[in-house]
mmCIF file of C-alpha atoms in Angstrom:
data_model
loop_
_atom_site.group_PDB
_atom_site.id
_atom_site.type_symbol
_atom_site.label_atom_id
_atom_site.label_comp_id
_atom_site.label_asym_id
_atom_site.label_seq_id
_atom_site.Cartn_x
_atom_site.Cartn_y
_atom_site.Cartn_z
ATOM 1 C CA MET A 1 86.496 69.638 106.381
ATOM 2 C CA SER A 2 84.725 70.016 102.972
ATOM 3 C CA ASP A 3 86.121 67.689 100.149
ATOM 4 C CA GLN A 4 85.244 70.357 97.644
ATOM 5 C CA MET A 5 86.737 73.856 96.821
ATOM 6 C CA THR A 6 85.332 76.293 94.413
ATOM 7 C CA ARG A 7 87.277 78.897 92.223
ATOM 8 C CA ILE A 8 86.795 81.896 89.947
ATOM 9 C CA THR A 9 88.351 81.179 86.415
ATOM 10 C CA LEU A 10 88.670 83.268 83.193
ATOM 11 C CA ALA A 11 86.164 82.272 81.079
ATOM 12 C CA ARG A 12 87.162 84.234 78.111
ATOM 13 C CA ARG A 13 89.451 87.008 77.098
ATOM 14 C CA PRO A 14 87.969 90.543 77.816
ATOM 15 C CA GLU A 15 87.277 93.161 74.918
ATOM 16 C CA GLY A 16 87.688 96.562 76.486
ATOM 17 C CA THR A 17 86.279 96.619 79.907
ATOM 18 C CA PRO A 18 85.572 93.172 81.731
ATOM 19 C CA VAL A 19 81.982 91.986 81.860
ATOM 20 C CA PRO A 20 80.624 88.829 84.271
ATOM 21 C CA GLU A 21 80.695 86.547 81.236
ATOM 22 C CA ASP A 22 84.446 86.598 81.184
ATOM 23 C CA PHE A 23 84.388 84.555 84.528
ATOM 24 C CA GLY A 24 83.294 81.235 85.358
ATOM 25 C CA LEU A 25 82.494 79.620 88.500
ATOM 26 C CA GLU A 26 83.535 75.999 89.012
ATOM 27 C CA THR A 27 83.666 73.339 91.881
ATOM 28 C CA GLY A 28 85.707 70.574 92.309
ATOM 29 C CA PRO A 29 87.635 68.233 94.483
ATOM 30 C CA LEU A 30 90.417 69.404 96.969
ATOM 31 C CA PRO A 31 94.050 69.489 95.550
ATOM 32 C CA GLU A 32 96.533 66.962 96.513
ATOM 33 C CA VAL A 33 99.330 68.277 98.958
ATOM 34 C CA ALA A 34 102.782 67.242 98.384
ATOM 35 C CA ASP A 35 106.055 67.336 100.584
ATOM 36 C CA GLY A 36 106.632 70.574 101.270
ATOM 37 C CA GLU A 37 103.332 71.935 100.781
ATOM 38 C CA MET A 38 100.086 73.327 102.538
ATOM 39 C CA LEU A 39 96.347 73.179 101.827
ATOM 40 C CA VAL A 40 95.016 76.659 102.994
ATOM 41 C CA ALA A 41 91.234 77.419 103.541
ATOM 42 C CA VAL A 42 90.982 80.914 102.255
ATOM 43 C CA GLU A 43 89.612 83.394 104.408
ATOM 44 C CA VAL A 44 89.977 86.982 102.373
ATOM 45 C CA PHE A 45 91.833 87.539 99.030
ATOM 46 C CA SER A 46 92.990 90.925 97.301
ATOM 47 C CA LEU A 47 91.487 92.239 94.250
ATOM 48 C CA ASP A 48 94.176 94.561 92.283
ATOM 49 C CA PRO A 49 94.326 96.463 88.972
ATOM 50 C CA TYR A 50 97.499 94.515 87.565
ATOM 51 C CA MET A 51 95.022 91.417 87.032
ATOM 52 C CA ARG A 52 93.129 93.086 84.244
ATOM 53 C CA GLY A 53 96.476 92.562 82.666
ATOM 54 C CA ARG A 54 97.084 89.210 83.469
ATOM 55 C CA MET A 55 93.584 88.540 81.345
ATOM 56 C CA ASN A 56 95.457 89.683 78.301
ATOM 57 C CA ALA A 57 97.198 87.196 75.958
ATOM 58 C CA VAL A 58 100.189 89.396 75.792
ATOM 59 C CA LYS A 59 103.555 89.229 76.921
ATOM 60 C CA SER A 60 104.471 91.131 79.927
ATOM 61 C CA TYR A 61 106.580 91.085 83.283
ATOM 62 C CA ALA A 62 104.036 87.885 84.243
ATOM 63 C CA ALA A 63 102.574 85.132 82.489
ATOM 64 C CA ALA A 64 99.082 85.704 81.206
ATOM 65 C CA THR A 65 96.372 83.743 83.021
ATOM 66 C CA GLU A 66 95.019 81.042 80.745
ATOM 67 C CA ILE A 67 91.402 80.239 79.462
ATOM 68 C CA GLY A 68 89.945 78.148 82.464
ATOM 69 C CA ASP A 69 93.167 78.870 84.858
ATOM 70 C CA THR A 70 91.749 80.177 88.307
ATOM 71 C CA MET A 71 92.204 84.223 88.549
ATOM 72 C CA THR A 72 95.370 85.084 90.448
ATOM 73 C CA ALA A 73 95.355 87.038 93.520
ATOM 74 C CA GLN A 74 97.237 87.256 96.855
ATOM 75 C CA GLY A 75 95.074 85.819 99.777
ATOM 76 C CA VAL A 76 95.262 84.978 103.511
ATOM 77 C CA GLY A 77 93.844 81.743 104.941
ATOM 78 C CA ARG A 78 94.076 78.995 107.622
ATOM 79 C CA VAL A 79 96.400 75.868 107.159
ATOM 80 C CA LEU A 80 94.138 72.716 107.400
ATOM 81 C CA VAL A 81 96.806 70.032 105.927
ATOM 82 C CA SER A 82 100.597 70.995 106.335
ATOM 83 C CA LYS A 83 103.462 68.697 104.951
ATOM 84 C CA ALA A 84 105.697 71.832 104.996
ATOM 85 C CA GLU A 85 108.110 72.124 107.489
ATOM 86 C CA GLY A 86 107.647 75.321 109.688
ATOM 87 C CA PHE A 87 103.839 75.403 109.212
ATOM 88 C CA ALA A 88 101.240 73.577 111.267
ATOM 89 C CA GLU A 89 97.091 73.296 111.128
ATOM 90 C CA GLY A 90 95.811 76.587 112.136
ATOM 91 C CA ASP A 91 98.618 78.583 110.978
ATOM 92 C CA MET A 92 97.500 81.658 109.264
ATOM 93 C CA VAL A 93 99.440 82.164 106.038
ATOM 94 C CA MET A 94 99.563 84.464 103.192
ATOM 95 C CA GLY A 95 100.554 83.298 99.658
ATOM 96 C CA THR A 96 99.143 83.435 96.197
ATOM 97 C CA THR A 97 96.081 81.537 96.549
ATOM 98 C CA GLY A 98 94.028 82.985 93.414
ATOM 99 C CA TRP A 99 90.466 83.672 93.571
ATOM 100 C CA ALA A 100 89.432 80.407 95.517
ATOM 101 C CA SER A 101 87.702 78.757 98.498
ATOM 102 C CA HIS A 102 91.170 77.043 99.057
ATOM 103 C CA ALA A 103 94.842 76.784 97.491
ATOM 104 C CA VAL A 104 97.854 74.784 97.975
ATOM 105 C CA LEU A 105 101.146 76.971 98.908
ATOM 106 C CA LYS A 106 104.449 75.849 98.893
ATOM 107 C CA ALA A 107 106.958 76.655 102.189
ATOM 108 C CA THR A 108 108.926 78.970 99.938
ATOM 109 C CA GLU A 109 106.220 80.882 98.942
ATOM 110 C CA ALA A 110 104.307 81.338 101.915
ATOM 111 C CA LEU A 111 104.446 83.863 104.870
ATOM 112 C CA LYS A 112 103.049 83.049 108.495
ATOM 113 C CA TRP A 113 100.779 86.329 109.467
ATOM 114 C CA ASP A 114 101.317 86.005 113.009
ATOM 115 C CA ASN A 115 101.820 89.816 114.161
ATOM 116 C CA GLY A 116 98.637 90.108 115.871
ATOM 117 C CA LEU A 117 97.167 92.667 113.122
ATOM 118 C CA PRO A 118 94.138 91.787 111.128
ATOM 119 C CA PRO A 119 94.871 89.636 108.775
ATOM 120 C CA SER A 120 93.353 91.550 105.924
ATOM 121 C CA THR A 121 96.459 94.088 106.463
ATOM 122 C CA ALA A 122 98.784 91.835 104.857
ATOM 123 C CA LEU A 123 96.755 92.409 101.340
ATOM 124 C CA GLY A 124 96.829 95.946 101.452
ATOM 125 C CA VAL A 125 98.318 98.668 103.919
ATOM 126 C CA LEU A 126 100.761 95.906 104.795
ATOM 127 C CA GLY A 127 100.677 94.039 101.743
ATOM 128 C CA MET A 128 101.952 94.303 98.226
ATOM 129 C CA PRO A 129 100.150 98.148 97.825
ATOM 130 C CA GLY A 130 101.899 99.010 100.886
ATOM 131 C CA PHE A 131 104.836 97.676 99.915
ATOM 132 C CA THR A 132 104.955 99.319 96.617
ATOM 133 C CA ALA A 133 103.978 102.681 97.937
ATOM 134 C CA TRP A 134 106.925 102.198 100.504
ATOM 135 C CA THR A 135 109.374 100.983 98.042
ATOM 136 C CA GLY A 136 108.527 103.290 95.051
ATOM 137 C CA LEU A 137 108.502 106.370 96.898
ATOM 138 C CA ARG A 138 112.013 105.981 98.698
ATOM 139 C CA GLU A 139 113.767 104.399 95.487
ATOM 140 C CA TYR A 140 112.182 106.537 92.679
ATOM 141 C CA GLY A 141 110.369 109.423 94.099
ATOM 142 C CA ARG A 142 113.442 110.190 96.504
ATOM 143 C CA PRO A 143 111.282 112.889 98.445
ATOM 144 C CA LYS A 144 112.860 115.975 100.029
ATOM 145 C CA ALA A 145 111.283 118.171 102.600
ATOM 146 C CA GLY A 146 109.215 121.188 101.246
ATOM 147 C CA GLU A 147 108.713 119.332 97.848
ATOM 148 C CA THR A 148 105.038 118.973 96.335
ATOM 149 C CA LEU A 149 103.791 115.342 95.525
ATOM 150 C CA VAL A 150 100.867 114.764 93.160
ATOM 151 C CA ILE A 151 99.167 111.431 93.143
ATOM 152 C CA ALA A 152 95.933 109.870 91.522
ATOM 153 C CA ALA A 153 93.946 107.368 92.790
ATOM 154 C CA ALA A 154 94.960 108.969 95.943
ATOM 155 C CA THR A 155 92.483 106.786 98.136
ATOM 156 C CA GLY A 156 93.462 103.417 96.836
ATOM 157 C CA PRO A 157 95.793 101.412 99.031
ATOM 158 C CA VAL A 158 98.885 102.699 97.255
ATOM 159 C CA GLY A 159 97.772 106.165 96.897
ATOM 160 C CA ALA A 160 96.888 106.294 100.536
ATOM 161 C CA MET A 161 100.224 104.946 101.777
ATOM 162 C CA VAL A 162 102.265 107.506 99.291
ATOM 163 C CA GLY A 163 100.303 110.525 100.685
ATOM 164 C CA GLN A 164 100.893 109.201 104.513
ATOM 165 C CA LEU A 165 104.814 108.620 104.158
ATOM 166 C CA ALA A 166 105.099 111.716 102.016
ATOM 167 C CA LYS A 167 103.670 113.706 104.251
ATOM 168 C CA ALA A 168 105.523 112.355 107.143
ATOM 169 C CA ALA A 169 108.637 113.043 105.421
ATOM 170 C CA GLY A 170 107.494 117.049 105.083
ATOM 171 C CA LEU A 171 106.104 117.457 101.431
ATOM 172 C CA ARG A 172 103.216 119.291 100.489
ATOM 173 C CA THR A 173 100.947 116.262 99.265
ATOM 174 C CA VAL A 174 97.974 116.480 96.393
ATOM 175 C CA ALA A 175 95.384 113.888 95.730
ATOM 176 C CA VAL A 176 93.583 113.625 92.493
ATOM 177 C CA ALA A 177 90.626 111.384 93.092
ATOM 178 C CA GLY A 178 87.274 110.769 91.494
ATOM 179 C CA GLY A 179 84.513 112.621 93.347
ATOM 180 C CA ALA A 180 83.687 114.726 96.225
ATOM 181 C CA ASP A 181 83.444 111.795 98.630
ATOM 182 C CA LYS A 182 86.787 110.668 97.809
ATOM 183 C CA CYS A 183 88.209 113.840 97.941
ATOM 184 C CA ALA A 184 86.921 114.653 101.296
ATOM 185 C CA LEU A 185 88.403 111.412 102.370
ATOM 186 C CA ALA A 186 91.779 111.966 101.048
ATOM 187 C CA ARG A 187 91.958 114.862 103.152
ATOM 188 C CA GLU A 188 90.387 114.292 106.052
ATOM 189 C CA LYS A 189 91.306 110.552 106.676
ATOM 190 C CA PHE A 190 94.693 110.227 104.857
ATOM 191 C CA GLY A 191 95.619 113.675 105.515
ATOM 192 C CA PHE A 192 96.300 115.257 101.868
ATOM 193 C CA ASP A 193 96.757 118.790 101.836
ATOM 194 C CA ALA A 194 94.545 119.337 98.899
ATOM 195 C CA ALA A 195 92.322 117.410 96.848
ATOM 196 C CA VAL A 196 91.285 117.570 93.231
ATOM 197 C CA ASP A 197 88.402 115.862 91.570
ATOM 198 C CA HIS A 198 89.143 114.629 88.074
ATOM 199 C CA ARG A 199 85.584 113.855 87.426
ATOM 200 C CA ALA A 200 84.769 117.348 87.539
ATOM 201 C CA TYR A 201 87.023 118.331 84.636
ATOM 202 C CA ASP A 202 86.151 117.449 81.082
ATOM 203 C CA ASP A 203 89.688 117.526 79.763
ATOM 204 C CA ALA A 204 93.362 117.783 80.900
ATOM 205 C CA SER A 205 93.550 121.622 80.241
ATOM 206 C CA SER A 206 90.834 122.352 82.411
ATOM 207 C CA LEU A 207 92.180 119.543 84.989
ATOM 208 C CA ARG A 208 96.013 121.328 84.798
ATOM 209 C CA LYS A 209 94.294 124.646 85.711
ATOM 210 C CA ALA A 210 93.011 123.384 89.105
ATOM 211 C CA LEU A 211 96.069 121.380 89.836
ATOM 212 C CA ALA A 212 98.271 124.577 89.282
ATOM 213 C CA GLU A 213 96.353 126.172 92.106
ATOM 214 C CA ALA A 214 96.589 123.147 94.236
ATOM 215 C CA CYS A 215 100.651 123.120 93.476
ATOM 216 C CA PRO A 216 101.576 127.024 93.612
ATOM 217 C CA ASP A 217 105.219 125.817 93.622
ATOM 218 C CA GLY A 218 104.938 123.229 90.831
ATOM 219 C CA VAL A 219 105.142 119.346 90.916
ATOM 220 C CA ASP A 220 108.440 117.535 92.380
ATOM 221 C CA ILE A 221 107.014 113.934 92.394
ATOM 222 C CA TYR A 222 104.054 112.627 90.176
ATOM 223 C CA TRP A 223 103.306 109.225 91.512
ATOM 224 C CA GLU A 224 101.749 107.523 88.254
ATOM 225 C CA ASN A 225 98.865 105.184 89.063
ATOM 226 C CA VAL A 226 96.528 106.234 86.235
ATOM 227 C CA GLY A 227 97.733 107.670 82.787
ATOM 228 C CA GLY A 228 95.348 109.508 80.493
ATOM 229 C CA LYS A 229 94.085 112.760 81.486
ATOM 230 C CA VAL A 230 95.851 113.115 84.651
ATOM 231 C CA LEU A 231 99.009 112.345 83.150
ATOM 232 C CA GLU A 232 98.426 115.014 80.621
ATOM 233 C CA ALA A 233 97.352 117.458 83.052
ATOM 234 C CA VAL A 234 100.312 116.961 85.477
ATOM 235 C CA ILE A 235 103.183 116.566 83.290
ATOM 236 C CA PRO A 236 103.565 120.537 82.358
ATOM 237 C CA LEU A 237 103.695 121.392 85.650
ATOM 238 C CA MET A 238 106.505 119.341 86.933
ATOM 239 C CA ASN A 239 109.394 121.133 87.932
ATOM 240 C CA ASP A 240 112.996 120.824 86.549
ATOM 241 C CA HIS A 241 114.617 117.316 87.760
ATOM 242 C CA GLY A 242 111.238 116.417 88.685
ATOM 243 C CA ARG A 243 110.515 112.317 89.461
ATOM 244 C CA VAL A 244 107.883 109.998 87.958
ATOM 245 C CA PRO A 245 107.344 107.029 89.405
ATOM 246 C CA ILE A 246 104.972 104.540 87.263
ATOM 247 C CA CYS A 247 103.295 102.405 89.408
ATOM 248 C CA GLY A 248 100.111 101.691 86.944
ATOM 249 C CA THR A 249 98.352 103.100 84.347
ATOM 250 C CA ILE A 250 94.893 102.045 84.882
ATOM 251 C CA ALA A 251 93.178 104.421 82.503
ATOM 252 C CA TRP A 252 94.682 102.387 79.703
ATOM 253 C CA TYR A 253 94.126 98.754 81.187
ATOM 254 C CA SER A 254 90.998 97.893 79.159
ATOM 255 C CA GLY A 255 92.209 99.542 75.968
ATOM 256 C CA VAL A 256 93.963 103.228 75.153
ATOM 257 C CA ASP A 257 91.779 105.886 75.746
ATOM 258 C CA GLY A 258 91.902 107.882 72.171
ATOM 259 C CA ASP A 259 95.005 110.600 73.920
ATOM 260 C CA THR A 260 97.835 108.541 72.128
ATOM 261 C CA ASP A 261 98.092 111.805 69.855
ATOM 262 C CA ARG A 262 99.041 113.706 72.625
ATOM 263 C CA LEU A 263 101.825 111.933 73.906
ATOM 264 C CA PRO A 264 104.713 113.434 71.944
ATOM 265 C CA MET A 265 103.627 116.779 74.146
ATOM 266 C CA VAL A 266 104.315 114.459 77.256
ATOM 267 C CA TRP A 267 107.347 113.169 75.962
ATOM 268 C CA ARG A 268 108.862 116.477 75.409
ATOM 269 C CA SER A 269 108.203 117.948 78.765
ATOM 270 C CA MET A 270 110.170 114.811 80.077
ATOM 271 C CA LEU A 271 112.949 115.661 78.109
ATOM 272 C CA THR A 272 112.879 119.295 78.746
ATOM 273 C CA LYS A 273 112.041 119.321 82.313
ATOM 274 C CA ARG A 274 115.090 116.558 82.925
ATOM 275 C CA LEU A 275 112.554 114.446 84.463
ATOM 276 C CA SER A 276 113.508 111.019 85.890
ATOM 277 C CA VAL A 277 110.782 108.579 84.851
ATOM 278 C CA ASN A 278 110.822 104.930 86.435
ATOM 279 C CA GLY A 279 108.534 102.232 85.853
ATOM 280 C CA PHE A 280 108.911 99.690 88.388
ATOM 281 C CA ILE A 281 107.683 96.201 89.250
ATOM 282 C CA ILE A 282 107.497 95.527 92.905
ATOM 283 C CA PHE A 283 107.938 91.999 92.439
ATOM 284 C CA ASP A 284 111.685 92.832 91.537
ATOM 285 C CA HIS A 285 112.195 94.086 95.375
ATOM 286 C CA TRP A 286 110.409 91.559 97.314
ATOM 287 C CA GLY A 287 113.780 90.997 99.016
ATOM 288 C CA GLY A 288 112.896 94.304 101.204
ATOM 289 C CA TYR A 289 109.647 93.094 102.057
ATOM 290 C CA ARG A 290 110.585 92.246 105.683
ATOM 291 C CA ASP A 291 112.164 95.652 106.227
ATOM 292 C CA PHE A 292 109.014 97.151 105.181
ATOM 293 C CA LEU A 293 107.364 95.224 107.732
ATOM 294 C CA THR A 294 109.850 95.808 110.273
ATOM 295 C CA GLU A 295 109.275 99.901 109.952
ATOM 296 C CA VAL A 296 105.734 100.271 109.048
ATOM 297 C CA ALA A 297 103.629 97.511 111.072
ATOM 298 C CA PRO A 298 104.312 99.264 114.382
ATOM 299 C CA LYS A 299 103.218 102.771 112.726
ATOM 300 C CA VAL A 300 100.023 100.541 111.463
ATOM 301 C CA ALA A 301 98.975 99.024 115.047
ATOM 302 C CA SER A 302 99.536 102.899 116.568
ATOM 303 C CA GLY A 303 97.285 104.375 114.114
ATOM 304 C CA GLU A 304 100.193 106.471 112.804
ATOM 305 C CA ILE A 305 99.439 104.890 109.600
ATOM 306 C CA THR A 306 95.704 104.587 108.787
ATOM 307 C CA TYR A 307 93.980 102.391 106.140
ATOM 308 C CA LEU A 308 90.339 101.576 104.525
ATOM 309 C CA GLU A 309 89.236 98.616 103.373
ATOM 310 C CA ASP A 310 86.304 97.790 100.789
ATOM 311 C CA VAL A 311 85.272 94.278 101.479
ATOM 312 C CA THR A 312 83.008 92.272 99.183
ATOM 313 C CA GLU A 313 81.396 89.285 101.070
ATOM 314 C CA GLY A 314 81.227 85.892 98.991
ATOM 315 C CA LEU A 315 83.423 84.353 96.319
ATOM 316 C CA GLU A 316 80.689 84.364 93.735
ATOM 317 C CA ASN A 317 80.491 88.450 93.835
ATOM 318 C CA ALA A 318 84.282 88.763 93.334
ATOM 319 C CA PRO A 319 83.722 89.447 89.291
ATOM 320 C CA GLU A 320 81.187 92.108 90.118
ATOM 321 C CA ALA A 321 83.648 94.021 92.783
ATOM 322 C CA PHE A 322 86.654 93.880 90.496
ATOM 323 C CA ILE A 323 84.740 95.158 87.506
ATOM 324 C CA SER A 324 83.486 98.050 90.094
ATOM 325 C CA MET A 325 87.361 98.810 91.143
ATOM 326 C CA LEU A 326 88.047 99.083 87.896
ATOM 327 C CA SER A 327 85.936 101.942 87.237
ATOM 328 C CA GLY A 328 86.754 103.551 90.530
ATOM 329 C CA GLY A 329 83.973 102.121 92.268
ATOM 330 C CA ASN A 330 85.663 101.251 95.486
ATOM 331 C CA MET A 331 86.581 103.172 98.326
ATOM 332 C CA GLY A 332 89.732 101.665 99.885
ATOM 333 C CA LYS A 333 91.447 98.399 99.518
ATOM 334 C CA THR A 334 89.522 96.157 97.340
ATOM 335 C CA LEU A 335 88.951 92.524 98.891
ATOM 336 C CA VAL A 336 86.595 89.778 98.903
ATOM 337 C CA ARG A 337 85.797 87.597 102.067
ATOM 338 C CA LEU A 338 84.900 84.142 102.263
ATOM 339 C CA ALA A 339 84.795 83.327 105.962
#
């Protein structure tokens, strides 16, 4: 076993979109393992949009990453040393590993991954993104057969799961995605009824016209992953008593896009259409994760629910993969594989 670990750190706060110089690559000794903990060799970890927010020194639902700290991430790996009851050397576990080759996890914060499915699924379709989709749609989308759902970033791990769950519930599902390839992926792999390429439209008004054609009966649920132009396009199409689960606003993560003067129009639509707009953070719902696995894991195993992974090889390439993901350069769940 190597006595060294490598990690990616936050070297400085980004100004706008992150650049490679915002990250550092450091090597040092393996951390010590205390009672109730285990040392894990990380095999794969997740890259997610929320990590961009953690790079800012602002008050939020979770603490900001400090300069010099390891970039945060969920990961999966093999136990090398265990001082934790219930975990043994060789076990595959999931937990908050960070962007690193090794991590120390507490037994209370680790989950043994022994269901026979690929470990990478613990980070995507059966991990935080899939659980986010399952929880948000049930609790805040409140879907009913015959309704219409629109979702942006539709081929990402959250969007793809939302679309498949809504389709199975009898809804018309409309994807908003960036580029013809992603639109085709939304229809052909994930079963969306229609897909609209937001990059083909210069402004919200023209995008709204395309969405109106795809949603002849209006929109009952808009799953908000993006903000920006897509939000402005969709809200006027909402039906009375529509629902808007707010999962993310990636268009604004690296700074406001200049459309804040249009917010009053969007806000008024929320009032006049009596919309239910719910922001939610999945960590508030983590008590339901095992119920999610019980229901959804068999559907993934059988192929009833499908998924796509975008894998980058090598820890040192994580910053480039992260920057690309923030601009829509990924196709599916973004992962970094170390082994």
